[in-house]
């Protein structure tokens, strides 16, 4: 070969080094190396759109390769759209061959969680260090071995039958849900279920329409998902018996967290459970039940799902985000018959969200009893943590009450009126990450504002919990 690289400057008027030698170490012969070198030059912007390339003969002579090698390389790149060849004007870099531009990213603050506060008591995640790696791995292996070949083709948007059958049995047994596999649609978690039900903005479709009644305190992220879908949310006040469902008005749907109001922590009173179902029957409406942490009750057996009262009036939604991990992105919707087709249509023709091998692994995890074992283990762990928190407060800050039932992965500490902002500031100053009740308040509610801290006691790993509680007690406002 005459030269390992050729300077095309004289030929095309630009300062270009075509580094063939470097590319020769890659797969294929000289033709493949030349194709890669030219593609790289175009992609990197060193050969600009419209630039003429040297005739085959001269480039071949410069590179010491056969003329056909150059001709073939040009032809290949013309076929791929990088170059154009026109009678009379030779071969040029195609106009649409956009050079690679370095991605311009607006500088973003690293998420606080990635940097990690000293003591992380934010609600929202289970103890990630307790993910059952071995049992999940075993389920995954078994599921892959048992899966028929068709499982690795495009997925059915309803979800794998193995998982829907496993969930039918599990949800009936553990949550009192009355269903059958044909009414379960697998999704990638609660937020995804909301998007399927209400659309995701613009032409995003949706099965239900707003306005939607919601609890006056709830997850702002979910309110944002609904706002993006163009759904107006109407706040229902809360009292010691849960959401004031007697205040439901002209809405046709209501979103509730009946087992454990998020975030204030009470269950929906039995009478109100009946009232809301009666309301749905009378109005032809529907209750959307967010059963985000229904398995975690520490003082008694969990109250069954509201869906059990009327499977035709309640859409029950759950996910593994609290029980296993929010990273798995697996959840389920248990639907009244009349919504199944519309939800499947909203999902599309193929499964585009929930990985099928993960669905099969979850099915095995449930059927093999690993899910029950894991939930039991985590229930004990979180109960101990809640007890430790309550005991530490009784000892060091007896003027601060813990409200809500002994359940779930978070607790609300009631603060003296007006002290929430300063308590949050003090916590941040001392490296304790948590949120105030105010962050969860619906912007339009006229419910009196209560001051409080929402403490996610599941978040830290086991070894870090005692120090986190100690740090929390140290930053609480004095009596
Ligand atoms: C109130 C509430 N609902 C539902 C979920 C579950 O959301 P997802 O299934 O989208 O992870 C969470 C968060 O874990 C939550 O806090």
Coordinates of C-alpha atoms and ligand atoms in Angstrom, one line a residue:
X1 CA 0.0 0.0 0.0
X2 CA 1.4 3.4 -0.9
X3 CA 0.3 5.3 2.1
X4 CA -1.5 4.3 5.3
X5 CA -3.5 7.5 5.1
X6 CA -4.1 10.0 2.4
X7 CA -4.3 13.7 2.6
X8 CA -7.2 14.7 0.5
X9 CA -6.4 18.4 0.9
X10 CA -5.1 18.8 -2.7
X11 CA -8.0 17.0 -4.2
X12 CA -11.0 18.4 -2.3
X13 CA -9.6 21.5 -0.8
X14 CA -10.0 20.5 2.8
X15 CA -7.6 19.3 5.4
X16 CA -8.7 15.7 5.6
X17 CA -6.7 12.7 6.7
X18 CA -8.3 9.4 5.7
X19 CA -6.9 7.0 8.2
X20 CA -7.1 3.7 6.4
X21 CA -4.4 2.0 8.5
X22 CA -6.4 2.4 11.7
X23 CA -9.4 0.9 10.1
X24 CA -7.4 -2.0 8.7
X25 CA -7.3 -3.5 12.1
X26 CA -11.1 -3.9 12.1
X27 CA -13.0 -6.7 10.5
X28 CA -13.1 -7.3 6.7
X29 CA -10.5 -6.4 4.1
X30 CA -9.4 -3.1 2.5
X31 CA -12.8 -2.4 1.0
X32 CA -14.5 -2.7 4.4
X33 CA -11.7 -0.5 6.0
X34 CA -12.1 2.2 3.3
X35 CA -15.9 2.2 3.8
X36 CA -15.4 2.6 7.6
X37 CA -12.8 5.4 7.1
X38 CA -15.0 7.3 4.7
X39 CA -18.1 6.8 6.8
X40 CA -16.3 8.0 9.9
X41 CA -15.0 11.1 8.0
X42 CA -18.6 12.0 7.0
X43 CA -20.1 11.1 10.4
X44 CA -17.5 13.2 12.3
X45 CA -18.1 16.2 10.0
X46 CA -14.6 16.2 8.5
X47 CA -16.2 15.6 5.1
X48 CA -19.0 18.1 4.8
X49 CA -22.2 17.6 2.9
X50 CA -21.7 18.4 -0.8
X51 CA -18.0 17.8 -0.7
X52 CA -16.7 16.1 -4.0
X53 CA -14.7 12.9 -3.5
X54 CA -11.6 12.1 -5.6
X55 CA -12.1 9.9 -8.7
X56 CA -11.6 6.2 -8.0
X57 CA -8.3 6.1 -9.9
X58 CA -6.5 8.8 -8.0
X59 CA -7.7 7.7 -4.6
X60 CA -6.8 4.1 -5.4
X61 CA -3.3 5.3 -6.4
X62 CA -2.9 7.4 -3.2
X63 CA -3.9 4.5 -1.0
X64 CA -2.2 1.8 -2.9
X65 CA -5.4 -0.2 -3.3
X66 CA -7.1 -1.5 -6.4
X67 CA -9.4 0.8 -8.3
X68 CA -12.3 -1.6 -7.8
X69 CA -11.8 -1.5 -4.1
X70 CA -12.5 2.3 -4.2
X71 CA -15.4 1.9 -6.7
X72 CA -17.0 -0.8 -4.5
X73 CA -16.6 1.3 -1.4
X74 CA -18.2 4.3 -3.0
X75 CA -21.0 2.2 -4.4
X76 CA -21.7 0.8 -0.9
X77 CA -21.8 4.3 0.7
X78 CA -24.1 5.5 -2.1
X79 CA -26.4 2.6 -1.3
X80 CA -26.3 3.5 2.4
X81 CA -27.1 7.1 1.6
X82 CA -23.8 8.6 2.8
X83 CA -22.7 9.6 -0.7
X84 CA -24.5 10.5 -3.9
X85 CA -23.2 9.7 -7.4
X86 CA -24.5 11.8 -10.3
X87 CA -23.6 11.5 -14.0
X88 CA -21.2 14.3 -14.7
X89 CA -20.7 15.6 -11.2
X90 CA -18.9 12.6 -9.7
X91 CA -19.3 11.3 -6.2
X92 CA -20.1 13.7 -3.4
X93 CA -21.0 13.6 0.3
X94 CA -24.8 13.4 0.5
X95 CA -26.6 16.5 1.8
X96 CA -28.5 14.5 4.4
X97 CA -25.4 12.8 5.8
X98 CA -25.5 14.9 8.9
X99 CA -22.2 15.0 10.8
X100 CA -22.4 13.7 14.4
X101 CA -22.8 16.7 16.7
X102 CA -21.7 16.4 20.2
X103 CA -24.8 16.1 22.3
X104 CA -25.6 19.4 23.9
X105 CA -26.9 18.8 27.3
X106 CA -28.1 21.6 29.6
X107 CA -26.1 21.1 32.7
X108 CA -28.3 19.2 35.1
X109 CA -27.9 19.0 38.8
X110 CA -27.1 15.4 39.6
X111 CA -30.1 13.9 41.2
X112 CA -29.7 14.2 44.9
X113 CA -30.2 10.4 45.3
X114 CA -27.2 9.7 43.0
X115 CA -24.9 11.9 45.1
X116 CA -26.6 10.5 48.2
X117 CA -27.5 12.5 51.3
X118 CA -25.9 11.3 54.5
X119 CA -29.2 10.0 55.8
X120 CA -31.8 9.2 53.2
X121 CA -35.3 9.1 54.7
X122 CA -37.2 10.1 51.6
X123 CA -40.3 8.1 50.9
X124 CA -40.8 6.2 47.7
X125 CA -38.4 3.3 47.7
X126 CA -38.1 0.0 49.5
X127 CA -34.7 -1.0 51.0
X128 CA -32.8 -1.5 47.8
X129 CA -30.1 -3.4 49.6
X130 CA -32.7 -6.1 50.4
X131 CA -33.5 -7.0 46.8
X132 CA -33.7 -10.8 46.8
X133 CA -31.0 -11.3 44.2
X134 CA -30.5 -15.0 44.6
X135 CA -34.2 -15.9 44.6
X136 CA -35.0 -13.6 41.7
X137 CA -32.0 -15.0 39.8
X138 CA -33.3 -18.5 40.4
X139 CA -36.8 -17.6 39.2
X140 CA -35.3 -15.9 36.2
X141 CA -33.3 -19.0 35.3
X142 CA -36.2 -21.4 35.8
X143 CA -38.5 -19.1 33.8
X144 CA -36.1 -18.9 30.9
X145 CA -35.7 -22.7 30.9
X146 CA -39.5 -23.4 31.0
X147 CA -40.5 -20.7 28.5
X148 CA -41.8 -21.8 25.2
X149 CA -40.0 -20.3 22.2
X150 CA -43.0 -18.1 21.3
X151 CA -42.3 -16.2 24.5
X152 CA -39.3 -14.7 22.9
X153 CA -41.3 -13.3 20.0
X154 CA -43.3 -10.0 20.2
X155 CA -45.2 -9.8 23.5
X156 CA -48.9 -9.8 24.0
X157 CA -49.9 -6.4 25.4
X158 CA -52.2 -8.2 27.9
X159 CA -49.1 -9.7 29.5
X160 CA -47.9 -13.3 29.8
X161 CA -50.6 -15.8 30.7
X162 CA -48.3 -17.3 33.3
X163 CA -48.1 -14.0 35.1
X164 CA -51.8 -13.2 34.8
X165 CA -52.6 -16.6 36.2
X166 CA -50.1 -16.2 39.1
X167 CA -51.5 -12.8 39.9
X168 CA -55.1 -13.9 39.8
X169 CA -54.4 -16.5 42.5
X170 CA -52.0 -14.2 44.5
X171 CA -54.2 -11.1 44.5
X172 CA -57.3 -13.2 45.5
X173 CA -55.4 -14.7 48.4
X174 CA -53.4 -11.8 49.6
X175 CA -55.6 -8.8 48.7
X176 CA -59.1 -10.2 48.3
X177 CA -59.2 -9.2 44.6
X178 CA -61.9 -10.9 42.6
X179 CA -60.8 -11.5 39.1
X180 CA -59.7 -13.9 36.3
X181 CA -56.6 -13.7 34.0
X182 CA -58.6 -12.2 31.2
X183 CA -59.2 -9.1 33.2
X184 CA -55.6 -8.5 34.2
X185 CA -53.4 -6.3 32.0
X186 CA -49.7 -6.2 32.8
X187 CA -48.1 -2.8 32.8
X188 CA -44.9 -1.2 33.9
X189 CA -46.3 0.2 37.2
X190 CA -48.9 2.6 38.5
X191 CA -47.8 5.7 36.6
X192 CA -48.0 3.7 33.3
X193 CA -51.5 2.5 34.3
X194 CA -52.5 6.1 34.8
X195 CA -51.2 7.0 31.4
X196 CA -53.1 4.0 29.8
X197 CA -56.3 5.0 31.6
X198 CA -56.2 8.8 31.0
X199 CA -53.9 9.2 28.0
X200 CA -50.5 10.8 27.8
X201 CA -51.3 14.2 26.3
X202 CA -51.9 15.4 22.7
X203 CA -53.1 12.4 20.7
X204 CA -52.4 10.1 23.6
X205 CA -55.9 8.5 23.7
X206 CA -57.0 7.3 27.1
X207 CA -59.9 5.2 28.3
X208 CA -61.4 7.4 31.1
X209 CA -62.1 11.1 31.0
X210 CA -61.7 13.8 33.6
X211 CA -62.4 15.6 35.8
X212 CA -61.0 13.1 38.2
X213 CA -61.5 13.4 42.0
X214 CA -58.3 12.8 43.9
X215 CA -57.3 12.9 47.5
X216 CA -56.3 16.4 48.7
X217 CA -52.8 14.9 49.5
X218 CA -51.1 12.7 47.0
X219 CA -48.1 12.2 44.9
X220 CA -47.4 15.3 42.8
X221 CA -45.8 13.2 40.1
X222 CA -49.2 11.4 39.5
X223 CA -51.0 14.8 39.4
X224 CA -48.4 15.8 36.8
X225 CA -49.1 12.7 34.7
X226 CA -52.8 13.5 34.8
X227 CA -52.2 17.2 34.0
X228 CA -50.1 16.1 31.0
X229 CA -53.0 14.0 29.8
X230 CA -55.2 17.1 30.0
X231 CA -57.2 15.7 33.0
X232 CA -58.4 18.2 35.6
X233 CA -58.1 16.8 39.1
X234 CA -60.5 17.9 41.9
X235 CA -59.3 17.5 45.4
X236 CA -61.3 15.6 48.0
X237 CA -60.6 16.7 51.6
X238 CA -59.3 14.1 54.1
X239 CA -60.3 13.5 57.7
X240 CA -59.5 10.8 60.2
X241 CA -61.7 8.4 58.2
X242 CA -59.9 9.0 55.0
X243 CA -61.1 10.8 51.8
X244 CA -64.5 12.6 52.1
X245 CA -66.1 10.5 49.4
X246 CA -69.5 12.0 50.4
X247 CA -68.2 15.2 48.7
X248 CA -68.0 13.5 45.3
X249 CA -69.8 15.6 42.8
X250 CA -70.1 15.5 39.1
X251 CA -66.9 13.6 38.5
X252 CA -67.1 10.2 36.8
X253 CA -64.0 8.8 38.3
X254 CA -62.2 9.0 41.6
X255 CA -58.6 7.9 42.4
X256 CA -58.0 6.6 46.0
X257 CA -55.4 4.9 48.1
X258 CA -57.9 3.0 50.3
X259 CA -55.6 0.6 52.2
X260 CA -53.2 3.3 53.4
X261 CA -53.9 6.9 52.3
X262 CA -50.8 8.3 50.7
X263 CA -49.1 10.1 52.3
X264 CA -51.2 10.9 55.5
X265 CA -51.4 7.2 56.4
X266 CA -55.0 6.4 57.4
X267 CA -57.2 3.6 55.9
X268 CA -60.5 4.5 54.2
X269 CA -63.2 3.8 56.8
X270 CA -65.5 0.8 56.1
X271 CA -68.5 3.1 55.7
X272 CA -66.7 5.2 53.2
X273 CA -65.6 2.2 51.2
X274 CA -69.3 1.3 50.8
X275 CA -70.2 4.9 50.1
X276 CA -67.8 5.3 47.2
X277 CA -68.8 2.0 45.6
X278 CA -72.5 3.1 45.9
X279 CA -71.6 6.4 44.3
X280 CA -69.9 4.6 41.4
X281 CA -72.9 2.4 40.9
X282 CA -75.3 5.3 41.0
X283 CA -73.4 7.5 38.7
X284 CA -72.0 4.9 36.3
X285 CA -68.6 6.0 37.6
X286 CA -65.5 4.1 38.4
X287 CA -63.1 4.0 41.4
X288 CA -59.4 3.8 40.6
X289 CA -57.7 2.0 43.5
X290 CA -54.0 2.6 44.0
X291 CA -52.9 -0.4 46.1
X292 CA -49.3 0.7 46.3
X293 CA -48.3 -0.8 49.6
X294 CA -51.4 -2.9 50.6
X295 CA -49.3 -5.9 51.7
X296 CA -47.5 -4.0 54.4
X297 CA -49.7 -3.8 57.4
X298 CA -48.1 -4.4 60.8
X299 CA -50.8 -4.2 63.4
X300 CA -53.3 -6.6 61.8
X301 CA -54.0 -8.6 58.7
X302 CA -54.2 -6.2 55.7
X303 CA -57.6 -4.9 54.8
X304 CA -58.7 -6.4 51.5
X305 CA -58.8 -4.4 48.4
X306 CA -61.7 -2.2 47.7
X307 CA -62.0 -4.0 44.3
X308 CA -63.4 -7.0 46.2
X309 CA -66.6 -5.0 46.9
X310 CA -67.4 -4.5 43.3
X311 CA -65.1 -5.8 40.5
X312 CA -67.2 -4.0 37.9
X313 CA -66.9 -0.6 39.5
X314 CA -63.3 -0.6 40.7
X315 CA -60.0 -0.6 38.7
X316 CA -57.4 -2.1 41.0
X317 CA -53.8 -1.2 40.3
X318 CA -50.7 -2.6 41.9
X319 CA -47.0 -3.0 41.2
X320 CA -43.8 -4.5 42.6
X321 CA -42.3 -1.0 43.2
X322 CA -42.7 -1.2 47.0
X323 CA -42.7 -4.9 47.5
X324 CA -39.6 -5.8 45.4
X325 CA -38.1 -2.9 43.5
X326 CA -39.2 0.1 41.5
X327 CA -36.4 -0.7 39.0
X328 CA -38.3 -3.8 37.7
X329 CA -41.1 -1.6 36.3
X330 CA -43.7 -4.3 36.6
X331 CA -47.3 -3.7 37.6
X332 CA -50.9 -4.9 36.9
X333 CA -54.3 -3.5 36.3
X334 CA -57.3 -5.5 37.3
X335 CA -60.1 -4.2 35.1
X336 CA -63.9 -4.3 35.0
X337 CA -64.8 -6.3 31.9
X338 CA -65.9 -3.2 29.9
X339 CA -62.5 -1.6 30.0
X340 CA -60.3 -4.5 29.0
X341 CA -60.4 -4.0 25.2
X342 CA -60.0 -0.2 25.5
X343 CA -56.9 -0.6 27.8
X344 CA -55.4 -3.2 25.4
X345 CA -56.0 -0.8 22.5
X346 CA -54.3 2.0 24.4
X347 CA -51.4 -0.3 25.0
X348 CA -50.9 -1.1 21.3
X349 CA -50.5 -4.2 19.3
X350 CA -47.3 -5.5 20.9
X351 CA -46.0 -5.3 24.4
X352 CA -43.8 -2.3 24.4
X353 CA -43.3 -1.7 28.2
X354 CA -42.9 -4.8 30.4
X355 CA -40.1 -7.1 29.5
X356 CA -41.5 -10.6 28.8
X357 CA -38.6 -12.5 30.5
X358 CA -39.1 -10.3 33.6
X359 CA -42.8 -11.1 33.5
X360 CA -42.0 -14.8 33.4
X361 CA -39.6 -14.4 36.2
X362 CA -42.2 -12.6 38.3
X363 CA -44.7 -15.4 37.6
X364 CA -42.2 -18.0 38.8
X365 CA -41.3 -15.8 41.8
X366 CA -45.0 -15.7 42.8
X367 CA -45.9 -19.3 42.1
X368 CA -42.8 -20.7 43.8
X369 CA -43.6 -18.8 47.0
X370 CA -40.6 -16.5 46.9
X371 CA -42.8 -13.4 46.6
X372 CA -44.7 -14.3 49.8
X373 CA -41.4 -15.1 51.6
X374 CA -39.9 -11.8 50.5
X375 CA -42.9 -9.8 51.5
X376 CA -43.0 -11.5 54.9
X377 CA -39.3 -10.8 55.5
X378 CA -39.7 -7.2 54.5
X379 CA -42.9 -6.8 56.5
X380 CA -40.9 -7.8 59.6
X381 CA -38.0 -5.5 58.7
X382 CA -40.2 -2.5 58.1
X383 CA -42.3 -3.1 61.2
X384 CA -39.1 -3.2 63.3
X385 CA -38.0 0.1 61.7
X386 CA -41.4 1.8 62.3
X387 CA -41.3 0.6 65.9
X388 CA -37.8 2.0 66.3
X389 CA -38.8 5.3 64.9
X390 CA -41.8 5.5 67.2
X391 CA -39.7 4.5 70.2
X392 CA -37.0 7.1 69.4
X393 CA -39.5 9.9 69.0
X394 CA -41.2 8.9 72.3
X395 CA -37.8 9.1 74.0
X396 CA -36.3 12.2 72.3
X397 CA -39.2 14.2 70.9
X398 CA -42.4 13.2 72.8
X399 CA -44.1 16.3 71.5
X400 CA -44.0 15.0 67.9
X401 CA -46.7 12.6 67.1
X402 CA -46.7 9.9 64.5
X403 CA -50.0 9.7 62.6
X404 CA -51.5 7.0 60.4
X405 CA -51.7 3.3 60.9
X406 CA -48.8 0.9 61.4
X407 CA -48.4 0.1 57.7
X408 CA -46.5 0.8 54.6
X409 CA -43.0 2.2 54.1
X410 CA -43.4 5.7 55.5
X411 CA -44.8 7.6 58.5
X412 CA -45.9 11.1 59.0
X413 CA -44.6 13.1 61.9
X414 CA -46.9 15.9 62.9
X415 CA -45.1 19.2 63.6
X416 CA -46.2 22.3 65.5
X417 CA -48.0 24.7 63.2
X418 CA -45.7 26.7 61.0
X419 CA -42.6 24.7 61.8
X420 CA -42.4 22.5 58.6
X421 CA -40.2 24.8 56.5
X422 CA -37.7 25.4 59.3
X423 CA -37.7 21.6 60.2
X424 CA -36.9 20.8 56.5
X425 CA -34.1 23.4 56.4
X426 CA -32.6 22.0 59.6
X427 CA -32.8 18.5 58.2
X428 CA -31.2 19.4 55.0
X429 CA -28.4 21.3 56.9
X430 CA -27.6 18.1 58.8
X431 CA -27.7 15.8 55.8
X432 CA -31.1 14.3 56.5
X433 CA -33.1 14.0 53.3
X434 CA -36.9 13.9 53.6
X435 CA -40.0 15.7 52.5
X436 CA -42.6 17.8 54.1
X437 CA -46.3 17.2 53.9
X438 CA -46.7 20.4 51.9
X439 CA -45.0 18.7 48.9
X440 CA -48.0 16.4 48.6
X441 CA -50.8 18.9 48.9
X442 CA -53.1 19.4 45.9
X443 CA -52.7 23.1 44.9
X444 CA -56.5 23.7 44.8
X445 CA -57.5 22.2 48.1
X446 CA -59.0 24.4 50.8
X447 CA -58.2 21.8 53.5
X448 CA -56.3 23.4 56.3
X449 CA -52.6 22.9 55.9
X450 CA -51.1 20.5 58.4
X451 CA -47.4 20.7 59.1
X452 CA -45.6 17.4 59.0
X453 CA -42.6 15.4 57.8
X454 CA -43.0 12.4 55.6
X455 CA -40.4 9.8 56.7
X456 CA -39.5 7.0 54.4
X457 CA -38.2 4.5 56.9
X458 CA -37.7 1.8 54.3
X459 CA -35.1 3.6 52.3
X460 CA -31.8 3.3 54.1
X461 CA -30.0 0.0 54.2
X462 CA -30.3 -1.9 57.5
X463 CA -26.9 -0.8 58.9
X464 CA -27.6 2.9 58.3
X465 CA -31.1 3.1 59.8
X466 CA -30.2 3.7 63.5
X467 CA -28.0 6.7 62.6
X468 CA -30.6 8.1 60.3
X469 CA -33.3 8.0 63.1
X470 CA -30.8 9.6 65.5
X471 CA -30.0 12.4 63.0
X472 CA -33.7 12.9 62.4
X473 CA -34.5 13.2 66.1
X474 CA -31.7 15.8 66.5
X475 CA -33.2 18.1 63.9
X476 CA -36.8 18.1 65.0
X477 CA -38.2 21.4 66.3
X478 CA -38.2 21.8 70.1
X479 CA -41.6 21.7 72.0
Ligands
LIG1 C1 -48.9 6.7 46.0 C2 -48.1 5.8 45.2 N1 -48.7 5.0 44.3 C3 -48.1 4.2 43.4 C4 -46.7 4.0 43.5 C5 -46.1 3.1 42.6 O1 -45.7 3.7 41.4 P1 -45.0 2.8 40.2 O2 -45.7 1.5 40.2 O3 -45.3 3.7 39.0 O4 -43.6 2.7 40.5 C6 -46.0 4.8 44.4 C7 -44.5 4.8 44.5 O5 -43.9 3.8 44.6 C8 -46.7 5.7 45.3 O6 -46.0 6.4 46.2

